Coordinates of C-alpha atoms and ligand atoms in Angstrom, one line a residue:
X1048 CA 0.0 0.0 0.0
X1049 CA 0.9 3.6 -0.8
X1050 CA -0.3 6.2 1.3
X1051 CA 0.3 9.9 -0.5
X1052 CA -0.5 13.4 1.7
X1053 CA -0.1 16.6 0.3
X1054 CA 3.2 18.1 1.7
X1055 CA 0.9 21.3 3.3
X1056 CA -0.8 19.1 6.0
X1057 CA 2.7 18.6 8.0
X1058 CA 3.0 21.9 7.8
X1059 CA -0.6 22.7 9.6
X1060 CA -1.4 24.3 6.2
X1061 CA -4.3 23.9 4.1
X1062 CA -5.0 22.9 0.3
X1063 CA -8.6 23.6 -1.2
X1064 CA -9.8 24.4 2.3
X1065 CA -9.2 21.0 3.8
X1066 CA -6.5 20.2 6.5
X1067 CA -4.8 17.3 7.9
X1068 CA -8.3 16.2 9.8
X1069 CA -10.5 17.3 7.1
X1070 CA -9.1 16.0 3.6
X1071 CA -10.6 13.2 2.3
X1072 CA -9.2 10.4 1.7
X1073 CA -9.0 9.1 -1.8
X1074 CA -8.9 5.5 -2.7
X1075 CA -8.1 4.7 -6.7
X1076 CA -7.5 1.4 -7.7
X1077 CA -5.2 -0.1 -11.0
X1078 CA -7.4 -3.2 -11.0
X1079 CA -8.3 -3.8 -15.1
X1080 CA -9.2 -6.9 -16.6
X1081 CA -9.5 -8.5 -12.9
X1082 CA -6.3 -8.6 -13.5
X1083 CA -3.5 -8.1 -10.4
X1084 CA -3.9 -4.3 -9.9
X1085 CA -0.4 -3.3 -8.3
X1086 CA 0.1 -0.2 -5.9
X1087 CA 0.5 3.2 -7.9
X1088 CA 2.3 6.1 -7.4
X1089 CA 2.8 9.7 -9.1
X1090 CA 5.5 9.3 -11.7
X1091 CA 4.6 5.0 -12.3
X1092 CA 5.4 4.7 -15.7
X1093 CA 4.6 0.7 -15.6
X1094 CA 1.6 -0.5 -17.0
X1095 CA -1.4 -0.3 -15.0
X1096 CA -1.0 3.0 -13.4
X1097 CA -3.0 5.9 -13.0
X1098 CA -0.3 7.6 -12.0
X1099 CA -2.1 11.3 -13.2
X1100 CA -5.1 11.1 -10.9
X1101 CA -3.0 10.3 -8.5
X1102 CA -1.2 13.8 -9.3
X1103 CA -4.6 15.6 -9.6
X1104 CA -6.1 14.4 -6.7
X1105 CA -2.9 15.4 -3.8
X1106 CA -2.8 18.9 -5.8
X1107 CA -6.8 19.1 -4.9
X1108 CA -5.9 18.3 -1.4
X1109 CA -7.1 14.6 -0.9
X1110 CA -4.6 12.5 1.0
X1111 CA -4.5 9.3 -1.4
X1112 CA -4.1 5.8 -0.5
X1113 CA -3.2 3.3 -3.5
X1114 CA -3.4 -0.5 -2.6
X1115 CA -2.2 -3.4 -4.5
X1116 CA -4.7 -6.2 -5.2
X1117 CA -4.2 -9.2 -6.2
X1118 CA -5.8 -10.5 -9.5
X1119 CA -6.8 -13.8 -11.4
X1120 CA -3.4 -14.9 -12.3
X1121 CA -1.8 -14.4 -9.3
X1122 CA -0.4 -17.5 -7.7
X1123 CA 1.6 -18.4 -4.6
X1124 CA 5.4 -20.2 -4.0
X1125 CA 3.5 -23.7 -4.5
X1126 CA 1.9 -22.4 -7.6
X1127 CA -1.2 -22.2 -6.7
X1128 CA -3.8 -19.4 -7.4
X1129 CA -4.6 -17.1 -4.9
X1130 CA -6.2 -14.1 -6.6
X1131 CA -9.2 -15.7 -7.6
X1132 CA -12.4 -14.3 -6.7
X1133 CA -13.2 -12.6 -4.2
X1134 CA -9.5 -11.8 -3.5
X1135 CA -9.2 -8.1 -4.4
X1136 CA -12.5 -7.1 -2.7
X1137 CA -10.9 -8.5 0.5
X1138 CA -7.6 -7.2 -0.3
X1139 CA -9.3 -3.3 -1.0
X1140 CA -11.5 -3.8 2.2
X1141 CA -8.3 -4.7 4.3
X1142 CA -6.3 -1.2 3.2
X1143 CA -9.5 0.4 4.0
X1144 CA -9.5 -1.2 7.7
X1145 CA -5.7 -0.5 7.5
X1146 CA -5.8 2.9 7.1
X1147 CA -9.0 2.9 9.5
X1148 CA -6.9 1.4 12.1
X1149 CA -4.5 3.9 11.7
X1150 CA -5.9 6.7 11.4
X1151 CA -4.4 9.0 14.3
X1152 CA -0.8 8.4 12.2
X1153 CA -2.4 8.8 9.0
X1154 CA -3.6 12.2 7.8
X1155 CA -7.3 12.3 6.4
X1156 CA -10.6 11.8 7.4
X1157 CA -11.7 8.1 7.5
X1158 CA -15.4 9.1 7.9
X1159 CA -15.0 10.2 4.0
X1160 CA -13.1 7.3 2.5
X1161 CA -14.3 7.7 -1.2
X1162 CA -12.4 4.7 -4.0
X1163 CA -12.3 5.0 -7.3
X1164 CA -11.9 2.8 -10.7
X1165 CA -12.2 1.8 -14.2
X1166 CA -13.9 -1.5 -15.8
X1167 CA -13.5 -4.0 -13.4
X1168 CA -12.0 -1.8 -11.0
X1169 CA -15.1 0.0 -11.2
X1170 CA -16.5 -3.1 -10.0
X1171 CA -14.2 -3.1 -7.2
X1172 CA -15.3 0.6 -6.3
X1173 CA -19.0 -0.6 -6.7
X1174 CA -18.6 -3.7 -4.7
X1175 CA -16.5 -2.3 -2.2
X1176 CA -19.0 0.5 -2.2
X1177 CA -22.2 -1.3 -1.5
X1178 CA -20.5 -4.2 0.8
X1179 CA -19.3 -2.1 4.1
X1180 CA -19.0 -5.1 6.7
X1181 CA -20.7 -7.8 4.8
X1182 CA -20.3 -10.8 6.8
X1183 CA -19.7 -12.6 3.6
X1184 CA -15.5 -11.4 3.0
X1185 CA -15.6 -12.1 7.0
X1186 CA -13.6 -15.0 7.1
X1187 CA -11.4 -14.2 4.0
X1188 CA -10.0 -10.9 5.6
X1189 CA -9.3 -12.9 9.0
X1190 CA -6.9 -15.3 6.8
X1191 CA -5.1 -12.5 5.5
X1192 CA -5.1 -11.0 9.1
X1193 CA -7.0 -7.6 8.4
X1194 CA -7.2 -5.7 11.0
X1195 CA -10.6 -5.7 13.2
X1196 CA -12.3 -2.3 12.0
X1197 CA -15.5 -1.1 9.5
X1198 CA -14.5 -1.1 6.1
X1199 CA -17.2 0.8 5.1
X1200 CA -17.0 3.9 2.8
X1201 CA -18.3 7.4 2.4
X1202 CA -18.8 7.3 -1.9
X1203 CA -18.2 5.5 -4.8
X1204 CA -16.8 7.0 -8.3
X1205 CA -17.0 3.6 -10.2
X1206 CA -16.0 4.3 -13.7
X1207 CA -18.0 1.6 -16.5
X1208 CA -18.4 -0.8 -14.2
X1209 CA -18.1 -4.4 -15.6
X1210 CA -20.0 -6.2 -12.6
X1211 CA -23.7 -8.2 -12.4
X1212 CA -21.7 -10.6 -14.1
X1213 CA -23.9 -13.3 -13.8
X1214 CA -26.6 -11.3 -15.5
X1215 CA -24.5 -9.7 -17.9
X1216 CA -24.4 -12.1 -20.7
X1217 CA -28.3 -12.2 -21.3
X1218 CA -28.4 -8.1 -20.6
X1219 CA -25.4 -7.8 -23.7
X1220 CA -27.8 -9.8 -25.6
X1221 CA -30.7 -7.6 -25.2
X1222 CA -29.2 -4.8 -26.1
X1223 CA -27.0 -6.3 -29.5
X1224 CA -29.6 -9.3 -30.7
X1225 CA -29.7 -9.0 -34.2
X1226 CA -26.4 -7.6 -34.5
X1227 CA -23.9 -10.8 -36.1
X1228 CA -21.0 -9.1 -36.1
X1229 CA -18.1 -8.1 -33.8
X1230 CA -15.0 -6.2 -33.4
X1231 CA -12.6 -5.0 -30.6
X1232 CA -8.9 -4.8 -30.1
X1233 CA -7.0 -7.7 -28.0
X1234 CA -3.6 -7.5 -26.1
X1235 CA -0.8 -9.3 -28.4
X1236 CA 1.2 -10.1 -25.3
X1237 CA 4.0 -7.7 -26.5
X1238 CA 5.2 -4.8 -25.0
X1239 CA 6.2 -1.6 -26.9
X1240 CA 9.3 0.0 -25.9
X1241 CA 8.3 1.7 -23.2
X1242 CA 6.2 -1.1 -22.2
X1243 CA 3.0 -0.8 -22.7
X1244 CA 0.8 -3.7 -24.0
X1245 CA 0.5 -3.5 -27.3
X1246 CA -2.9 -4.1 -29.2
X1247 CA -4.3 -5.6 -32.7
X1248 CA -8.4 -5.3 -34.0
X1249 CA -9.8 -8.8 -34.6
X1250 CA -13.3 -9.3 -35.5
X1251 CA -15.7 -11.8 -36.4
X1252 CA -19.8 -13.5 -37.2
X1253 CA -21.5 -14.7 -35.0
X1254 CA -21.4 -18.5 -35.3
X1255 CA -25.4 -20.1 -35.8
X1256 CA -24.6 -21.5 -32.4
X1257 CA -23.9 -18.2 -31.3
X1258 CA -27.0 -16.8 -32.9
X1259 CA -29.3 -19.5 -31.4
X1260 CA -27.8 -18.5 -27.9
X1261 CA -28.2 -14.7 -28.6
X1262 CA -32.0 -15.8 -29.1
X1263 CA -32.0 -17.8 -25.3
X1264 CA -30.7 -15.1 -23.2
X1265 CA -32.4 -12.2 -25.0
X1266 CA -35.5 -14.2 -23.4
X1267 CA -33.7 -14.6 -20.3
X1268 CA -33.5 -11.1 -20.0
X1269 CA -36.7 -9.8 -19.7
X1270 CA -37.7 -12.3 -16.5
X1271 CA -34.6 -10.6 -14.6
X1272 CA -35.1 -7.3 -15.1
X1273 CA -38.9 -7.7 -14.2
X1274 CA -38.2 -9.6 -10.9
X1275 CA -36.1 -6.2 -9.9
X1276 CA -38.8 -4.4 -9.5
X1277 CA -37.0 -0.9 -10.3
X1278 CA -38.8 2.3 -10.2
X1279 CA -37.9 5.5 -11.8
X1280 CA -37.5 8.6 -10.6
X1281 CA -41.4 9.4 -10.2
X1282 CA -42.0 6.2 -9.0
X1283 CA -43.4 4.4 -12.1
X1284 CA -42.6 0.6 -12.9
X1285 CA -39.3 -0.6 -15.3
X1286 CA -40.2 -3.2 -17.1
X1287 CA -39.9 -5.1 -20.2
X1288 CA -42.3 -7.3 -22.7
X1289 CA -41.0 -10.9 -23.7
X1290 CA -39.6 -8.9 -27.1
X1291 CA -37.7 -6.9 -24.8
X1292 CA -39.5 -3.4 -25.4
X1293 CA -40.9 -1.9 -22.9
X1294 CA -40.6 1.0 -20.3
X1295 CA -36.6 -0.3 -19.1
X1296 CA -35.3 0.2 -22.6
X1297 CA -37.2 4.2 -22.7
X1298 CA -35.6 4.7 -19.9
X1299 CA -32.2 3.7 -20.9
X1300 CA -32.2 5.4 -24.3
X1301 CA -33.4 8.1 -21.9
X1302 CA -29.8 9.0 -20.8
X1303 CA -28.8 8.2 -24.1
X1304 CA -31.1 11.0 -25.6
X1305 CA -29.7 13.2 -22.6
X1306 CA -26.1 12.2 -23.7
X1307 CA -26.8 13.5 -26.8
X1308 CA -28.4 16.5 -25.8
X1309 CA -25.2 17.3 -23.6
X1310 CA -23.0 16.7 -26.8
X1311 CA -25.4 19.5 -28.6
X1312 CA -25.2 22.2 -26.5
X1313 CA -21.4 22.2 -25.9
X1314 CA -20.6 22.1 -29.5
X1315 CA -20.1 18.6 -30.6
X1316 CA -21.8 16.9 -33.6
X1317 CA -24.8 14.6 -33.4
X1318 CA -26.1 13.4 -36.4
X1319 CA -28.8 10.9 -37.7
X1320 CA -26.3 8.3 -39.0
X1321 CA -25.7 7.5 -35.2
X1322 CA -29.3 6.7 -35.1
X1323 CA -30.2 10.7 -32.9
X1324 CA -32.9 12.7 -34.3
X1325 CA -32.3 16.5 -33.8
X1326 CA -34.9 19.1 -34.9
X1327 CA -34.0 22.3 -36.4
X1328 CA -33.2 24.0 -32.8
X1329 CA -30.3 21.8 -31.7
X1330 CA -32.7 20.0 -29.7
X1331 CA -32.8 15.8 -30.0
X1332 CA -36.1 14.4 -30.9
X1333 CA -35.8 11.2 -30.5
X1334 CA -33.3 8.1 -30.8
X1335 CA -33.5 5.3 -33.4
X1336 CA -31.9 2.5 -30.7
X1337 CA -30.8 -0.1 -33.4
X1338 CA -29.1 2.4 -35.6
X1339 CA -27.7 3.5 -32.8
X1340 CA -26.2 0.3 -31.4
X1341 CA -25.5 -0.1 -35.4
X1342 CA -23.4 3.1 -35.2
X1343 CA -21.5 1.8 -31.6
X1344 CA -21.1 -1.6 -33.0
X1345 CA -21.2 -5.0 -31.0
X1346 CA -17.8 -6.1 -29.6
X1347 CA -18.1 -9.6 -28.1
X1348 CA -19.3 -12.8 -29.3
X1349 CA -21.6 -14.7 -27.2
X1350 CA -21.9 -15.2 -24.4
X1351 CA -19.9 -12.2 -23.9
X1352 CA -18.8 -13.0 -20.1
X1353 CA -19.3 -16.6 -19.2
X1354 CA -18.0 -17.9 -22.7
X1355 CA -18.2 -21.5 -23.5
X1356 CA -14.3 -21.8 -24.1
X1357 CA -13.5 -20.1 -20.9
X1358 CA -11.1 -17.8 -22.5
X1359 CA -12.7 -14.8 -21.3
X1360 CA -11.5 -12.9 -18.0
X1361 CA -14.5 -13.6 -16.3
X1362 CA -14.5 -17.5 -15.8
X1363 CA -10.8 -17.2 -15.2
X1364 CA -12.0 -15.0 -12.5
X1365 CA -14.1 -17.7 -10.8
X1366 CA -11.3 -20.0 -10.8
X1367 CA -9.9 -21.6 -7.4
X1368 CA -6.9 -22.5 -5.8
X1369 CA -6.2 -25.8 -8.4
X1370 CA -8.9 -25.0 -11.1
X1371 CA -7.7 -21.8 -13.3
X1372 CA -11.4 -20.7 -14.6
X1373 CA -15.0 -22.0 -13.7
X1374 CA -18.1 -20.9 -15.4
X1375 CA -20.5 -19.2 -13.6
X1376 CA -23.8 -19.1 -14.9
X1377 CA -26.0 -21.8 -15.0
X1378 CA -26.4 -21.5 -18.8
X1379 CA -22.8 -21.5 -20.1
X1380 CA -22.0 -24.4 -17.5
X1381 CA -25.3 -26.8 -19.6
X1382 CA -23.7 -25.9 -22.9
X1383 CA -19.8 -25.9 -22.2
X1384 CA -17.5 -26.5 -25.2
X1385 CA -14.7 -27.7 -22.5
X1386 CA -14.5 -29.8 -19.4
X1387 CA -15.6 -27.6 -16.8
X1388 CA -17.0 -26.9 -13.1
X1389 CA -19.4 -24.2 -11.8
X1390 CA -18.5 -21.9 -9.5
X1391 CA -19.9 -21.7 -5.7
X1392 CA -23.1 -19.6 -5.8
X1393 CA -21.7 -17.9 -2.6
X1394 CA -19.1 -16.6 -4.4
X1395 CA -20.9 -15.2 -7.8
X1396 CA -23.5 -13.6 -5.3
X1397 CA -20.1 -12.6 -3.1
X1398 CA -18.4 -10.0 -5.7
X1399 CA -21.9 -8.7 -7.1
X1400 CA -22.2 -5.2 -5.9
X1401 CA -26.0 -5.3 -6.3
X1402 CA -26.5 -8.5 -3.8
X1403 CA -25.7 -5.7 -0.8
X1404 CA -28.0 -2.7 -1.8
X1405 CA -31.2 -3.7 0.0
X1406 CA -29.0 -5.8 2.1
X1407 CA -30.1 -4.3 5.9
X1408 CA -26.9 -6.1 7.4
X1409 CA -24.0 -4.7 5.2
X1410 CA -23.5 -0.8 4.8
X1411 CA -23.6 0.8 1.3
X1412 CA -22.0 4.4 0.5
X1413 CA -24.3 6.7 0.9
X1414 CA -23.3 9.0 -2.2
X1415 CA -22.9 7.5 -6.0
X1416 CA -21.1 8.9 -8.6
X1417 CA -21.3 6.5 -12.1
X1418 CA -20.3 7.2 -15.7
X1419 CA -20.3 4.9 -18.5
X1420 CA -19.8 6.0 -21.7
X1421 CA -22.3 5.9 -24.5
X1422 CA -19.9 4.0 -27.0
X1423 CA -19.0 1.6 -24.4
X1424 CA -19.7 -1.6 -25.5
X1425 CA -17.8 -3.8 -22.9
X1426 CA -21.2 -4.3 -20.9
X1427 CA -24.7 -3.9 -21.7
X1428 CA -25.8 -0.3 -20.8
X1429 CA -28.5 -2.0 -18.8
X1430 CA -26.1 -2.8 -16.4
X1431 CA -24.7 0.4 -15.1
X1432 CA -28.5 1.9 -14.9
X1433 CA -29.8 -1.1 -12.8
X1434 CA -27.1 -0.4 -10.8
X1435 CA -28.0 3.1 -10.3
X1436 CA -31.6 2.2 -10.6
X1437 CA -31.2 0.1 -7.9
X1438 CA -29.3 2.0 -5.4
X1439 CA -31.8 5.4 -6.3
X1440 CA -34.9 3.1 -5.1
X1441 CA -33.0 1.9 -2.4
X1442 CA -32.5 6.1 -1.2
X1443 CA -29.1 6.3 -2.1
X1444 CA -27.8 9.3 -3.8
X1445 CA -26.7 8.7 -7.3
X1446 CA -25.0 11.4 -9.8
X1447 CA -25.6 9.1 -13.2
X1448 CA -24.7 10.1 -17.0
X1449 CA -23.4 8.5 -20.1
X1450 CA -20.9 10.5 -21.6
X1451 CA -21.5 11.2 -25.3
X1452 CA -18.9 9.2 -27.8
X1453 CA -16.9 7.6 -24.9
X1454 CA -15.5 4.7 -25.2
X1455 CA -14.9 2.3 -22.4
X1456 CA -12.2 3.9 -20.1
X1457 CA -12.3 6.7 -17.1
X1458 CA -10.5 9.4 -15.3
X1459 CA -11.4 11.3 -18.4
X1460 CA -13.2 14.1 -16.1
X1461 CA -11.4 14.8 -13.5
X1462 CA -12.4 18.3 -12.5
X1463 CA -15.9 17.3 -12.3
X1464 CA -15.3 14.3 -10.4
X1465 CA -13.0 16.7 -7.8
X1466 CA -16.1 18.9 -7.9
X1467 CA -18.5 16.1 -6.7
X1468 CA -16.4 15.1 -4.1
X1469 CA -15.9 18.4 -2.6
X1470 CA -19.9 18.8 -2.4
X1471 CA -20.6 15.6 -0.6
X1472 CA -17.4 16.2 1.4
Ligands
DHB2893 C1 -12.5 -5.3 -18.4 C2 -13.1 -5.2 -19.7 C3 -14.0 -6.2 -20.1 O1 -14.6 -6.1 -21.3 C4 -14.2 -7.3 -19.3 O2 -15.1 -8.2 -19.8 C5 -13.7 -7.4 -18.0 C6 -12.8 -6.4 -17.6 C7 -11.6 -4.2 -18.0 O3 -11.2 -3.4 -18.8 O4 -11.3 -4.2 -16.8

């Protein structure tokens, strides 16, 4: 763990009117890929780092902590994995207790512990977020020896959160059915000279297997999002028909429409090839959804999580100690290409952010703040808006909003996310 504190507070001095009591304390994470995410500092030039918000944030006067987690791959001197799941939720909630347990030596206020992440360590964020002393990672953080404090948090920022993994196969397919082809960029495995992973585009069709399994969990979709029983913000019922119309999908093209409108008025283009109406005043009419996932393009095959190879992060995630990947839905497990195991249901419902929210034994965050962008096509967009759907209804505080033409990544607005903070704060 690295612990960063603006130079000021050991001087009694104050930076963006907090002190060494008051600052908040900042937690960003490198986790990507649910991949090891190593401790960062200002200056990392190693691949991951977020090395610049690191820089932004102890300029804005939060004292920063940056904790290495451990990640799917990761395996011990007898070679055997210890980063499966859920091992960098426990590792993130044992800094927290850390720096908890520390916190007359350590400057910043631990009442306004706020983390921070991208992808799947958005997911960390979000999970770490809605999971404050769930008895679940109970016995997990006494094997690693964590110390004996809350680790529950102030906020979330949880950048395209790639979580609900379970559920996200059948919610990708709701929202790209129809659509045969794909196309994304993969690491090679090389490194550039200054190493950084270096990437190539691949794309593909959808095999008829593929499309026949599109077809299933499109249906599969509908059943879950009804049994939610989300609201929206006046209190009237999400749903969705068999077809999967309905008042769900308004609502998500909702933010999309929004997005849009947002893109408008500070300048940017919007046109009717991306599937947006727009009316002669700047002001967008209405959104043609299939052009518009036409326009943003599908970029996995299917199913997009819990593939049947298990060459996909995820199953790898649900791996154990001897077995390197397990799949974890129900589905993929029945129609398997390889030999394979499911993974413990305790575990799947473990590391879902969304098993905590109405959870009245575990403490969630009380204030939100989620982006995902509206070109991201890591994760159905139906995941990050039950997510904030969920946490809304529940009387959580959510700031919510799909950035117009952005891609799957984060950090990307800074300033406003430094602005947020300083308001709850
Ligand atoms: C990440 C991206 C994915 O598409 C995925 O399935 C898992 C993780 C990531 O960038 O962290």
């Amino acid at each position: 763990m690295n612990i960063f504190v603006p130079l000021a507070y050991y001087h009694d001095g104050i930076v963006n009117g907090y002190n060494k009591d008051t600052a908040p304390i900042f937690m960003p994470n490198t986790v990507g890929g649910y991949m090891p995410g190593p401790r960062d500092f200002p200056g990392n030039k190693a691949f991951p780092s977020n090395a610049q918000t690191i820089v932004k944030a102890l300029e804005h006067g939060y004292v920063v902590v940056s904790a290495g987690l451990r990640g799917r791959t990761i395996k011990d001197g007898n070679g055997k994995f210890v980063g499966k799941a859920p091992a960098f939720l426990v590792d993130m909630k044992a800094a927290i207790r850390y720096v908890r347990h520390n916190r007359h030596l350590i400057p910043g206020n631990t009442d306004r512990i706020i983390t921070n992440g991208t992808s799947a360590g958005g997911a960390t964020s979000a999970a770490t977020g809605t999971s404050g002393n769930a008895s679940f990672f109970e016995k997990y953080l006494q094997q690693i020896g964590a110390a004996d404090e809350s680790d529950a948090i102030f906020a979330a920022s949880c950048y395209c959160p790639i979580h609900n993994l379970e559920n996200a196969d059948s919610a990708y397919e709701w929202e790209f059915n129809g659509i045969n082809d794909w196309t994304r960029t993969t690491m090679t495995g090389e490194k550039d000279s200054s190493g950084m992973p270096i990437f190539k585009n691949i794309s593909g069709q959808l095999t008829s297997e593929e499309q026949a399994n599109s077809k299933l969990l499109k249906q599969n979709f509908s059943s879950y999002l009804n049994n939610l029983n989300l609201t929206d913000e006046t209190g009237n019922k999400l749903s969705l028909n068999d077809d999967g119309s309905g008042s769900f999908l308004n609502y998500v093209e909702k933010f999309i429409k929004e997005s849009a409108q947002k893109a408008l008025d500070s300048g940017k283009k919007v046109t009717a090839d991306q599937g947006i109406k727009v009316d002669s005043d700047n002001v967008v009419k209405d959104i043609d959804w299939e052009k518009y996932l036409n326009f943003i393009t599908r970029m996995k095959s299917v199913p997009a999580f819990d593939d049947l190879d298990m060459k996909n992060p995820e199953p790898n995630l649900f791996g154990d100690g001897n077995e390197d990947s397990k799949h974890f839905t129900n589905f993929s497990q029945d129609k398997s290409h390889v030999v394979s195991n499911l993974a413990d249901q305790t575990i799947i419902k473990g590391i879902n952010p969304l098993t905590y929210i109405n959870d009245k034994t575990s403490q969630t965050a009380k204030y939100w703040r989620i982006r995902h962008g509206g070109s991201d096509r890591d994760t159905s967009f139906a995941i990050p808006v039950i997510l904030t759907t969920l946490l809304r209804n529940a009387g959580y505080q959510v700031d919510f909003a799909m950035p117009w033409g952005t891609p799957h990544s984060g950090d990307y607005d800074l300033r406003d996310l430094f602005t947020w903070i300083d308001k709850i704060c």
